[in-house]
Amino acid sequence: MLGDSTHDRWLRAQALFDERAYREAAVMLTELLDDPGEVVHELTDVRLLLARALFHSAQLDGAIRIATELLEHDPNEPYAHLLLGRSLQRKGRTDEAQPHLRLAELLGGYRS
């Protein structure tokens, strides 16, 4: 069984995501953001996986919030644009989604 180090919690959150336990992964990732320990420099990865987990568990408002935070720190992060665009799209906010979906394609080759 994994210990309780920050790295172990990150690995467990990734495993939960891979197992499609998106809600559980989101809880663990949120806890990691609240108490990042020694992985402060890797918070972009934590936020990206959290936004993905929130999106896949249909917690779209949370996915929008986290993807927006990511883009405030790195406006050229293509996957954050994709997650934001798709989350907005699923909420019926197509006009708001389009610029982000276009940027996701231009910056990272992601097609929606």
The first five atom37 places (N, CA, C, CB, O) and aatype in JSON, in Angstrom:
{
  "aatype": [12, 10, 7, 3, 15, 16, 8, 3, 1, 17, 10, 1, 0, 5, 0, 10, 13, 3, 6, 1, 0, 18, 1, 6, 0, 0, 19, 12, 10, 16, 6, 10, 10, 3, 3, 14, 7, 6, 19, 19, 8, 6, 10, 16, 3, 19, 1, 10, 10, 10, 0, 1, 0, 10, 13, 8, 15, 0, 5, 10, 3, 7, 0, 9, 1, 9, 0, 16, 6, 10, 10, 6, 8, 3, 14, 2, 6, 14, 18, 0, 8, 10, 10, 10, 7, 1, 15, 10, 5, 1, 11, 7, 1, 16, 3, 6, 0, 5, 14, 8, 10, 1, 10, 0, 6, 10, 10, 7, 7, 18, 1, 15],
  "atom_mask": [
    [1, 1, 1, 1, 1],
    [1, 1, 1, 1, 1],
    [1, 1, 1, 0, 1],
    [1, 1, 1, 1, 1],
    [1, 1, 1, 1, 1],
    [1, 1, 1, 1, 1],
    [1, 1, 1, 1, 1],
    [1, 1, 1, 1, 1],
    [1, 1, 1, 1, 1],
    [1, 1, 1, 1, 1],
    [1, 1, 1, 1, 1],
    [1, 1, 1, 1, 1],
    [1, 1, 1, 1, 1],
    [1, 1, 1, 1, 1],
    [1, 1, 1, 1, 1],
    [1, 1, 1, 1, 1],
    [1, 1, 1, 1, 1],
    [1, 1, 1, 1, 1],
    [1, 1, 1, 1, 1],
    [1, 1, 1, 1, 1],
    [1, 1, 1, 1, 1],
    [1, 1, 1, 1, 1],
    [1, 1, 1, 1, 1],
    [1, 1, 1, 1, 1],
    [1, 1, 1, 1, 1],
    [1, 1, 1, 1, 1],
    [1, 1, 1, 1, 1],
    [1, 1, 1, 1, 1],
    [1, 1, 1, 1, 1],
    [1, 1, 1, 1, 1],
    [1, 1, 1, 1, 1],
    [1, 1, 1, 1, 1],
    [1, 1, 1, 1, 1],
    [1, 1, 1, 1, 1],
    [1, 1, 1, 1, 1],
    [1, 1, 1, 1, 1],
    [1, 1, 1, 0, 1],
    [1, 1, 1, 1, 1],
    [1, 1, 1, 1, 1],
    [1, 1, 1, 1, 1],
    [1, 1, 1, 1, 1],
    [1, 1, 1, 1, 1],
    [1, 1, 1, 1, 1],
    [1, 1, 1, 1, 1],
    [1, 1, 1, 1, 1],
    [1, 1, 1, 1, 1],
    [1, 1, 1, 1, 1],
    [1, 1, 1, 1, 1],
    [1, 1, 1, 1, 1],
    [1, 1, 1, 1, 1],
    [1, 1, 1, 1, 1],
    [1, 1, 1, 1, 1],
    [1, 1, 1, 1, 1],
    [1, 1, 1, 1, 1],
    [1, 1, 1, 1, 1],
    [1, 1, 1, 1, 1],
    [1, 1, 1, 1, 1],
    [1, 1, 1, 1, 1],
    [1, 1, 1, 1, 1],
    [1, 1, 1, 1, 1],
    [1, 1, 1, 1, 1],
    [1, 1, 1, 0, 1],
    [1, 1, 1, 1, 1],
    [1, 1, 1, 1, 1],
    [1, 1, 1, 1, 1],
    [1, 1, 1, 1, 1],
    [1, 1, 1, 1, 1],
    [1, 1, 1, 1, 1],
    [1, 1, 1, 1, 1],
    [1, 1, 1, 1, 1],
    [1, 1, 1, 1, 1],
    [1, 1, 1, 1, 1],
    [1, 1, 1, 1, 1],
    [1, 1, 1, 1, 1],
    [1, 1, 1, 1, 1],
    [1, 1, 1, 1, 1],
    [1, 1, 1, 1, 1],
    [1, 1, 1, 1, 1],
    [1, 1, 1, 1, 1],
    [1, 1, 1, 1, 1],
    [1, 1, 1, 1, 1],
    [1, 1, 1, 1, 1],
    [1, 1, 1, 1, 1],
    [1, 1, 1, 1, 1],
    [1, 1, 1, 0, 1],
    [1, 1, 1, 1, 1],
    [1, 1, 1, 1, 1],
    [1, 1, 1, 1, 1],
    [1, 1, 1, 1, 1],
    [1, 1, 1, 1, 1],
    [1, 1, 1, 1, 1],
    [1, 1, 1, 0, 1],
    [1, 1, 1, 1, 1],
    [1, 1, 1, 1, 1],
    [1, 1, 1, 1, 1],
    [1, 1, 1, 1, 1],
    [1, 1, 1, 1, 1],
    [1, 1, 1, 1, 1],
    [1, 1, 1, 1, 1],
    [1, 1, 1, 1, 1],
    [1, 1, 1, 1, 1],
    [1, 1, 1, 1, 1],
    [1, 1, 1, 1, 1],
    [1, 1, 1, 1, 1],
    [1, 1, 1, 1, 1],
    [1, 1, 1, 1, 1],
    [1, 1, 1, 1, 1],
    [1, 1, 1, 0, 1],
    [1, 1, 1, 0, 1],
    [1, 1, 1, 1, 1],
    [1, 1, 1, 1, 1],
    [1, 1, 1, 1, 1]
  ],
  "atom_positions": [
    [[0.84, -1.19, 0.0], [0.0, 0.0, 0.0], [0.88, 1.24, 0.0], [-0.96, 0.0, 1.22], [1.94, 1.27, 0.62]],
    [[0.42, 2.25, -0.7], [1.18, 3.49, -0.79], [1.16, 4.23, 0.53], [0.62, 4.37, -1.9], [0.2, 4.17, 1.29]],
    [[2.24, 4.95, 0.79], [2.31, 5.79, 1.99], [1.52, 7.06, 1.78], [0.0, 0.0, 0.0], [0.65, 7.13, 0.91]],
    [[1.83, 8.06, 2.59], [1.07, 9.3, 2.52], [1.92, 10.48, 2.09], [0.43, 9.58, 3.86], [1.57, 11.62, 2.37]],
    [[3.04, 10.22, 1.41], [3.84, 11.35, 0.93], [3.08, 12.03, -0.2], [5.26, 10.87, 0.46], [2.17, 11.45, -0.8]],
    [[3.46, 13.25, -0.49], [2.82, 13.99, -1.58], [2.94, 13.24, -2.89], [3.43, 15.4, -1.71], [1.98, 13.16, -3.66]],
    [[4.11, 12.69, -3.14], [4.32, 11.94, -4.38], [3.42, 10.71, -4.44], [5.8, 11.52, -4.51], [2.85, 10.4, -5.49]],
    [[3.28, 10.01, -3.32], [2.41, 8.84, -3.28], [0.95, 9.22, -3.54], [2.53, 8.13, -1.93], [0.23, 8.51, -4.23]],
    [[0.53, 10.36, -2.97], [-0.85, 10.82, -3.2], [-1.05, 11.18, -4.68], [-1.17, 12.03, -2.31], [-2.11, 10.91, -5.24]],
    [[-0.04, 11.78, -5.31], [-0.1, 12.11, -6.73], [-0.23, 10.83, -7.56], [1.16, 12.9, -7.16], [-1.05, 10.77, -8.48]],
    [[0.57, 9.83, -7.24], [0.49, 8.56, -7.96], [-0.87, 7.9, -7.77], [1.6, 7.61, -7.49], [-1.42, 7.34, -8.72]],
    [[-1.41, 7.96, -6.56], [-2.72, 7.37, -6.29], [-3.8, 8.12, -7.07], [-3.03, 7.38, -4.77], [-4.71, 7.5, -7.62]],
    [[-3.72, 9.43, -7.12], [-4.7, 10.22, -7.88], [-4.64, 9.86, -9.36], [-4.44, 11.73, -7.69], [-5.68, 9.74, -10.01]],
    [[-3.43, 9.69, -9.89], [-3.29, 9.28, -11.29], [-3.9, 7.9, -11.51], [-1.8, 9.27, -11.7], [-4.57, 7.66, -12.51]],
    [[-3.65, 6.99, -10.56], [-4.21, 5.64, -10.68], [-5.74, 5.68, -10.64], [-3.67, 4.73, -9.55], [-6.4, 4.99, -11.42]],
    [[-6.29, 6.47, -9.75], [-7.75, 6.6, -9.7], [-8.3, 7.13, -11.01], [-8.16, 7.53, -8.54], [-9.32, 6.65, -11.51]],
    [[-7.63, 8.12, -11.58], [-8.06, 8.67, -12.87], [-8.01, 7.58, -13.94], [-7.18, 9.88, -13.28], [-8.95, 7.41, -14.71]],
    [[-6.91, 6.84, -13.97], [-6.76, 5.76, -14.96], [-7.83, 4.68, -14.8], [-5.37, 5.14, -14.84], [-8.21, 4.04, -15.77]],
    [[-8.3, 4.49, -13.57], [-9.35, 3.52, -13.28], [-10.75, 4.1, -13.53], [-9.24, 3.03, -11.83], [-11.76, 3.44, -13.29]],
    [[-10.78, 5.32, -14.01], [-12.02, 6.06, -14.29], [-12.81, 6.37, -13.02], [-12.88, 5.27, -15.24], [-14.03, 6.54, -13.07]],
    [[-12.12, 6.43, -11.91], [-12.73, 6.86, -10.64], [-12.51, 8.37, -10.54], [-12.1, 6.09, -9.39], [-11.77, 8.86, -9.69]],
    [[-13.18, 9.09, -11.43], [-12.91, 10.51, -11.61], [-13.25, 11.35, -10.39], [-13.67, 11.02, -12.8], [-12.5, 12.26, -10.03]],
    [[-14.36, 11.07, -9.75], [-14.74, 11.85, -8.57], [-13.73, 11.66, -7.44], [-16.14, 11.46, -8.08], [-13.32, 12.62, -6.79]],
    [[-13.32, 10.42, -7.23], [-12.33, 10.15, -6.18], [-11.0, 10.81, -6.51], [-12.15, 8.63, -6.0], [-10.33, 11.35, -5.64]],
    [[-10.62, 10.75, -7.79], [-9.37, 11.4, -8.21], [-9.46, 12.9, -7.98], [-9.08, 11.1, -9.71], [-8.5, 13.52, -7.53]],
    [[-10.61, 13.49, -8.29], [-10.79, 14.93, -8.11], [-10.64, 15.33, -6.65], [-12.16, 15.38, -8.64], [-10.04, 16.36, -6.33]],
    [[-11.19, 14.52, -5.75], [-11.06, 14.81, -4.32], [-9.59, 14.78, -3.91], [-11.87, 13.78, -3.47], [-9.12, 15.69, -3.23]],
    [[-8.88, 13.75, -4.33], [-7.47, 13.63, -3.95], [-6.64, 14.75, -4.57], [-6.92, 12.26, -4.39], [-5.74, 15.28, -3.92]],
    [[-6.92, 15.12, -5.8], [-6.18, 16.19, -6.46], [-6.46, 17.55, -5.81], [-6.53, 16.25, -7.95], [-5.56, 18.38, -5.69]],
    [[-7.69, 17.76, -5.4], [-8.02, 19.0, -4.69], [-7.25, 19.07, -3.38], [-9.54, 19.09, -4.42], [-6.75, 20.13, -3.0]],
    [[-7.16, 17.95, -2.68], [-6.38, 17.91, -1.44], [-4.91, 18.2, -1.72], [-6.52, 16.53, -0.76], [-4.25, 18.88, -0.93]],
    [[-4.39, 17.7, -2.84], [-3.0, 17.98, -3.2], [-2.78, 19.47, -3.46], [-2.6, 17.17, -4.44], [-1.75, 20.02, -3.08]],
    [[-3.73, 20.11, -4.1], [-3.6, 21.55, -4.34], [-3.66, 22.34, -3.04], [-4.7, 22.03, -5.29], [-2.98, 23.35, -2.88]],
    [[-4.49, 21.86, -2.11], [-4.59, 22.54, -0.81], [-3.33, 22.36, 0.02], [-5.79, 22.01, -0.04], [-2.97, 23.25, 0.8]],
    [[-2.65, 21.22, -0.15], [-1.43, 20.92, 0.61], [-0.41, 20.28, -0.33], [-1.73, 19.98, 1.83], [-0.22, 19.07, -0.3]],
    [[0.25, 21.1, -1.18], [1.12, 20.54, -2.22], [2.43, 19.95, -1.72], [1.43, 21.59, -3.21], [3.11, 19.25, -2.46]],
    [[2.8, 20.22, -0.49], [4.05, 19.67, 0.02], [5.22, 20.08, -0.85], [0.0, 0.0, 0.0], [5.4, 21.26, -1.14]],
    [[6.01, 19.1, -1.27], [7.23, 19.38, -2.02], [7.03, 19.47, -3.53], [8.25, 18.33, -1.72], [8.01, 19.61, -4.26]],
    [[5.81, 19.37, -4.03], [5.6, 19.37, -5.49], [5.06, 20.7, -6.02], [4.65, 18.26, -5.87], [4.37, 20.73, -7.03]],
    [[5.37, 21.78, -5.35], [4.84, 23.09, -5.75], [5.13, 23.38, -7.22], [5.43, 24.2, -4.87], [4.29, 23.95, -7.91]],
    [[6.32, 22.99, -7.69], [6.69, 23.28, -9.08], [5.91, 22.43, -10.08], [8.17, 23.04, -9.27], [5.97, 22.71, -11.28]],
    [[5.18, 21.43, -9.64], [4.44, 20.55, -10.54], [2.93, 20.76, -10.45], [4.76, 19.1, -10.25], [2.16, 19.9, -10.86]],
    [[2.5, 21.89, -9.91], [1.08, 22.11, -9.72], [0.31, 22.21, -11.03], [0.86, 23.36, -8.91], [-0.89, 21.95, -11.05]],
    [[0.97, 22.58, -12.1], [0.28, 22.6, -13.4], [-0.21, 21.21, -13.75], [1.22, 23.13, -14.51], [-1.34, 21.06, -14.22]],
    [[0.61, 20.2, -13.53], [0.19, 18.82, -13.81], [-0.99, 18.42, -12.93], [1.36, 17.85, -13.59], [-1.92, 17.76, -13.4]],
    [[-0.95, 18.81, -11.66], [-2.04, 18.49, -10.74], [-3.32, 19.18, -11.22], [-1.69, 18.93, -9.29], [-4.38, 18.56, -11.25]],
    [[-3.22, 20.45, -11.58], [-4.4, 21.19, -12.04], [-4.96, 20.61, -13.35], [-4.06, 22.68, -12.23], [-6.18, 20.51, -13.51]],
    [[-4.09, 20.24, -14.26], [-4.56, 19.65, -15.52], [-5.33, 18.36, -15.27], [-3.38, 19.39, -16.47], [-6.41, 18.15, -15.82]],
    [[-4.77, 17.49, -14.43], [-5.45, 16.23, -14.15], [-6.74, 16.48, -13.39], [-4.53, 15.28, -13.35], [-7.73, 15.78, -13.6]],
    [[-6.74, 17.47, -12.5], [-7.97, 17.81, -11.77], [-9.04, 18.3, -12.75], [-7.69, 18.88, -10.7], [-10.19, 17.88, -12.66]],
    [[-8.68, 19.18, -13.66], [-9.65, 19.67, -14.64], [-10.2, 18.52, -15.48], [-9.02, 20.74, -15.55], [-11.39, 18.48, -15.78]],
    [[-9.33, 17.6, -15.86], [-9.78, 16.42, -16.63], [-10.73, 15.56, -15.8], [-8.57, 15.57, -17.07], [-11.76, 15.12, -16.31]],
    [[-10.39, 15.32, -14.53], [-11.24, 14.51, -13.66], [-12.61, 15.17, -13.47], [-10.57, 14.27, -12.3], [-13.64, 14.5, -13.5]],
    [[-12.6, 16.48, -13.27], [-13.86, 17.2, -13.1], [-14.69, 17.14, -14.38], [-13.6, 18.66, -12.71], [-15.91, 16.95, -14.32]],
    [[-14.05, 17.3, -15.52], [-14.75, 17.22, -16.81], [-15.38, 15.84, -16.99], [-13.79, 17.54, -17.98], [-16.55, 15.73, -17.33]],
    [[-14.59, 14.8, -16.76], [-15.08, 13.43, -16.98], [-16.14, 13.01, -15.98], [-13.92, 12.46, -16.92], [-16.91, 12.09, -16.24]],
    [[-16.19, 13.68, -14.83], [-17.24, 13.36, -13.85], [-18.39, 14.37, -13.93], [-16.65, 13.35, -12.42], [-19.22, 14.45, -13.03]],
    [[-18.43, 15.12, -15.02], [-19.51, 16.07, -15.32], [-19.63, 17.18, -14.28], [-20.82, 15.35, -15.43], [-20.71, 17.73, -14.09]],
    [[-18.54, 17.49, -13.6], [-18.5, 18.63, -12.68], [-17.95, 19.82, -13.48], [-17.6, 18.32, -11.4], [-16.84, 20.29, -13.25]],
    [[-18.77, 20.28, -14.41], [-18.31, 21.22, -15.42], [-17.94, 22.59, -14.87], [-19.37, 21.39, -16.46], [-16.99, 23.21, -15.35]],
    [[-18.66, 23.07, -13.87], [-18.29, 24.37, -13.29], [-16.89, 24.31, -12.68], [-19.32, 24.79, -12.22], [-16.11, 25.25, -12.83]],
    [[-16.58, 23.21, -12.01], [-15.24, 23.04, -11.45], [-14.19, 22.94, -12.53], [0.0, 0.0, 0.0], [-13.11, 23.52, -12.4]],
    [[-14.5, 22.2, -13.6], [-13.55, 22.06, -14.71], [-13.28, 23.42, -15.34], [-14.09, 21.08, -15.77], [-12.14, 23.74, -15.69]],
    [[-14.32, 24.22, -15.5], [-14.17, 25.57, -16.07], [-13.29, 26.42, -15.16], [-15.55, 26.24, -16.28], [-12.4, 27.13, -15.64]],
    [[-13.54, 26.36, -13.86], [-12.77, 27.16, -12.91], [-11.29, 26.78, -12.93], [-13.33, 27.01, -11.5], [-10.43, 27.65, -12.98]],
    [[-10.99, 25.49, -12.88], [-9.6, 25.04, -12.83], [-8.9, 25.33, -14.16], [-9.52, 23.53, -12.51], [-7.75, 25.78, -14.17]],
    [[-9.57, 25.08, -15.29], [-8.96, 25.36, -16.6], [-8.69, 26.85, -16.75], [-9.87, 24.85, -17.74], [-7.67, 27.24, -17.32]],
    [[-9.6, 27.68, -16.26], [-9.4, 29.13, -16.31], [-8.2, 29.54, -15.47], [-10.66, 29.87, -15.83], [-7.39, 30.37, -15.89]],
    [[-8.07, 28.95, -14.27], [-6.9, 29.23, -13.42], [-5.61, 28.83, -14.13], [-7.02, 28.48, -12.08], [-4.62, 29.56, -14.08]],
    [[-5.63, 27.68, -14.77], [-4.45, 27.22, -15.52], [-4.06, 28.23, -16.59], [-4.71, 25.85, -16.16], [-2.89, 28.55, -16.76]],
    [[-5.06, 28.72, -17.31], [-4.79, 29.64, -18.41], [-4.34, 31.01, -17.91], [-6.01, 29.79, -19.27], [-3.66, 31.74, -18.64]],
    [[-4.71, 31.36, -16.7], [-4.19, 32.61, -16.12], [-2.68, 32.51, -15.9], [-4.91, 32.93, -14.78], [-1.96, 33.5, -16.04]],
    [[-2.21, 31.32, -15.55], [-0.78, 31.1, -15.32], [-0.02, 30.8, -16.61], [-0.58, 29.96, -14.33], [1.13, 31.18, -16.77]],
    [[-0.69, 30.11, -17.53], [-0.05, 29.73, -18.79], [-1.07, 29.81, -19.92], [0.56, 28.3, -18.71], [-1.74, 28.82, -20.22]],
    [[-1.2, 30.99, -20.55], [-2.22, 31.17, -21.59], [-1.98, 30.34, -22.85], [-2.29, 32.6, -21.96], [-2.85, 30.28, -23.72]],
    [[-0.83, 29.71, -22.95], [-0.53, 28.9, -24.13], [-0.63, 27.41, -23.87], [0.86, 29.22, -24.63], [-0.12, 26.61, -24.66]],
    [[-1.29, 27.01, -22.79], [-1.46, 25.58, -22.47], [-2.62, 25.03, -23.3], [-1.71, 25.38, -20.93], [-3.78, 25.28, -22.97]],
    [[-2.33, 24.27, -24.36], [-3.38, 23.84, -25.28], [-4.43, 22.93, -24.64], [-2.77, 23.14, -26.44], [-5.62, 23.05, -24.95]],
    [[-4.02, 22.04, -23.76], [-4.99, 21.11, -23.18], [-5.95, 21.84, -22.25], [-4.27, 19.99, -22.42], [-7.12, 21.46, -22.15]],
    [[-5.49, 22.88, -21.58], [-6.38, 23.69, -20.74], [-7.42, 24.39, -21.61], [-5.58, 24.73, -19.92], [-8.59, 24.49, -21.23]],
    [[-7.01, 24.87, -22.78], [-7.97, 25.48, -23.71], [-8.99, 24.44, -24.16], [-7.25, 26.09, -24.94], [-10.18, 24.73, -24.23]],
    [[-8.53, 23.23, -24.45], [-9.43, 22.17, -24.88], [-10.44, 21.84, -23.78], [-8.63, 20.91, -25.26], [-11.64, 21.76, -24.04]],
    [[-9.96, 21.66, -22.55], [-10.86, 21.34, -21.44], [-11.86, 22.47, -21.19], [-10.05, 21.07, -20.17], [-13.04, 22.22, -20.95]],
    [[-11.38, 23.7, -21.24], [-12.27, 24.83, -21.03], [-13.31, 24.9, -22.14], [-11.47, 26.15, -20.96], [-14.5, 25.07, -21.88]],
    [[-12.86, 24.77, -23.38], [-13.78, 24.82, -24.51], [-14.82, 23.72, -24.47], [0.0, 0.0, 0.0], [-16.0, 23.97, -24.69]],
    [[-14.4, 22.51, -24.19], [-15.35, 21.39, -24.15], [-16.31, 21.5, -22.97], [-14.6, 20.06, -24.07], [-17.48, 21.14, -23.08]],
    [[-15.8, 21.99, -21.84], [-16.68, 22.18, -20.68], [-17.75, 23.23, -20.98], [-15.86, 22.59, -19.43], [-18.93, 23.03, -20.68]],
    [[-17.33, 24.34, -21.57], [-18.29, 25.38, -21.95], [-19.28, 24.85, -22.97], [-17.55, 26.61, -22.52], [-20.48, 25.13, -22.9]],
    [[-18.79, 24.08, -23.91], [-19.63, 23.48, -24.95], [-20.7, 22.59, -24.31], [-18.78, 22.68, -25.94], [-21.88, 22.67, -24.68]],
    [[-20.3, 21.74, -23.37], [-21.24, 20.83, -22.72], [-22.29, 21.58, -21.9], [-20.49, 19.85, -21.82], [-23.38, 21.07, -21.67]],
    [[-21.95, 22.78, -21.46], [-22.92, 23.6, -20.72], [-23.79, 24.44, -21.66], [-22.19, 24.51, -19.74], [-24.6, 25.24, -21.21]],
    [[-23.61, 24.25, -22.98], [-24.4, 24.99, -23.95], [-23.9, 26.39, -24.23], [0.0, 0.0, 0.0], [-24.61, 27.19, -24.83]],
    [[-22.69, 26.69, -23.81], [-22.1, 28.02, -24.0], [-21.14, 27.98, -25.2], [-21.35, 28.5, -22.7], [-19.95, 28.26, -25.08]],
    [[-21.7, 27.62, -26.34], [-20.92, 27.38, -27.55], [-20.12, 28.58, -28.01], [-21.83, 26.94, -28.65], [-18.97, 28.44, -28.41]],
    [[-20.72, 29.76, -27.95], [-20.0, 30.96, -28.39], [-18.75, 31.21, -27.56], [-20.91, 32.19, -28.33], [-17.71, 31.6, -28.09]],
    [[-18.84, 30.98, -26.25], [-17.68, 31.14, -25.37], [-16.65, 30.04, -25.61], [-18.11, 31.15, -23.9], [-15.45, 30.26, -25.43]],
    [[-17.12, 28.88, -25.99], [-16.23, 27.72, -26.17], [-15.36, 27.84, -27.42], [-17.06, 26.45, -26.25], [-14.21, 27.42, -27.41]],
    [[-15.89, 28.4, -28.48], [-15.21, 28.39, -29.78], [-13.79, 28.94, -29.77], [-16.02, 29.16, -30.75], [-12.9, 28.3, -30.33]],
    [[-13.53, 30.1, -29.17], [-12.14, 30.6, -29.19], [-11.16, 29.64, -28.51], [-12.08, 31.97, -28.51], [-10.03, 29.48, -28.95]],
    [[-11.61, 29.0, -27.43], [-10.74, 28.07, -26.71], [-10.5, 26.8, -27.52], [-11.33, 27.72, -25.35], [-9.4, 26.26, -27.53]],
    [[-11.52, 26.33, -28.2], [-11.36, 25.14, -29.04], [-10.43, 25.43, -30.21], [-12.73, 24.65, -29.55], [-9.63, 24.58, -30.6]],
    [[-10.54, 26.63, -30.78], [-9.63, 27.01, -31.87], [-8.19, 27.1, -31.38], [-10.05, 28.36, -32.48], [-7.27, 26.63, -32.05]],
    [[-8.0, 27.7, -30.2], [-6.64, 27.8, -29.64], [-6.08, 26.43, -29.31], [-6.65, 28.68, -28.38], [-4.88, 26.19, -29.49]],
    [[-6.91, 25.53, -28.83], [-6.45, 24.17, -28.53], [-5.93, 23.5, -29.8], [-7.58, 23.32, -27.91], [-4.93, 22.8, -29.78]],
    [[-6.62, 23.73, -30.9], [-6.18, 23.15, -32.17], [-4.91, 23.83, -32.67], [-7.29, 23.27, -33.22], [-3.98, 23.16, -33.11]],
    [[-4.86, 25.15, -32.6], [-3.69, 25.88, -33.09], [-2.44, 25.61, -32.25], [-3.97, 27.37, -33.11], [-1.35, 25.43, -32.8]],
    [[-2.6, 25.59, -30.94], [-1.44, 25.44, -30.05], [-1.0, 23.99, -29.87], [-1.76, 26.03, -28.71], [0.18, 23.72, -29.68]],
    [[-1.96, 23.07, -29.93], [-1.6, 21.69, -29.61], [-2.1, 20.64, -30.57], [0.0, 0.0, 0.0], [-1.88, 19.45, -30.36]],
    [[-2.78, 21.06, -31.62], [-3.27, 20.09, -32.59], [-4.5, 19.32, -32.13], [0.0, 0.0, 0.0], [-4.88, 18.33, -32.76]],
    [[-5.14, 19.77, -31.03], [-6.34, 19.08, -30.54], [-7.53, 19.51, -31.37], [-6.58, 19.38, -29.04], [-7.78, 20.7, -31.54]],
    [[-8.25, 18.55, -31.88], [-9.46, 18.84, -32.65], [-10.67, 18.49, -31.81], [-9.49, 18.06, -33.99], [-10.7, 17.48, -31.11]],
    [[-11.66, 19.36, -31.9], [-12.86, 19.11, -31.09], [-13.97, 18.54, -31.93], [-13.32, 20.39, -30.41], [-15.06, 18.27, -31.42]]
  ]
}
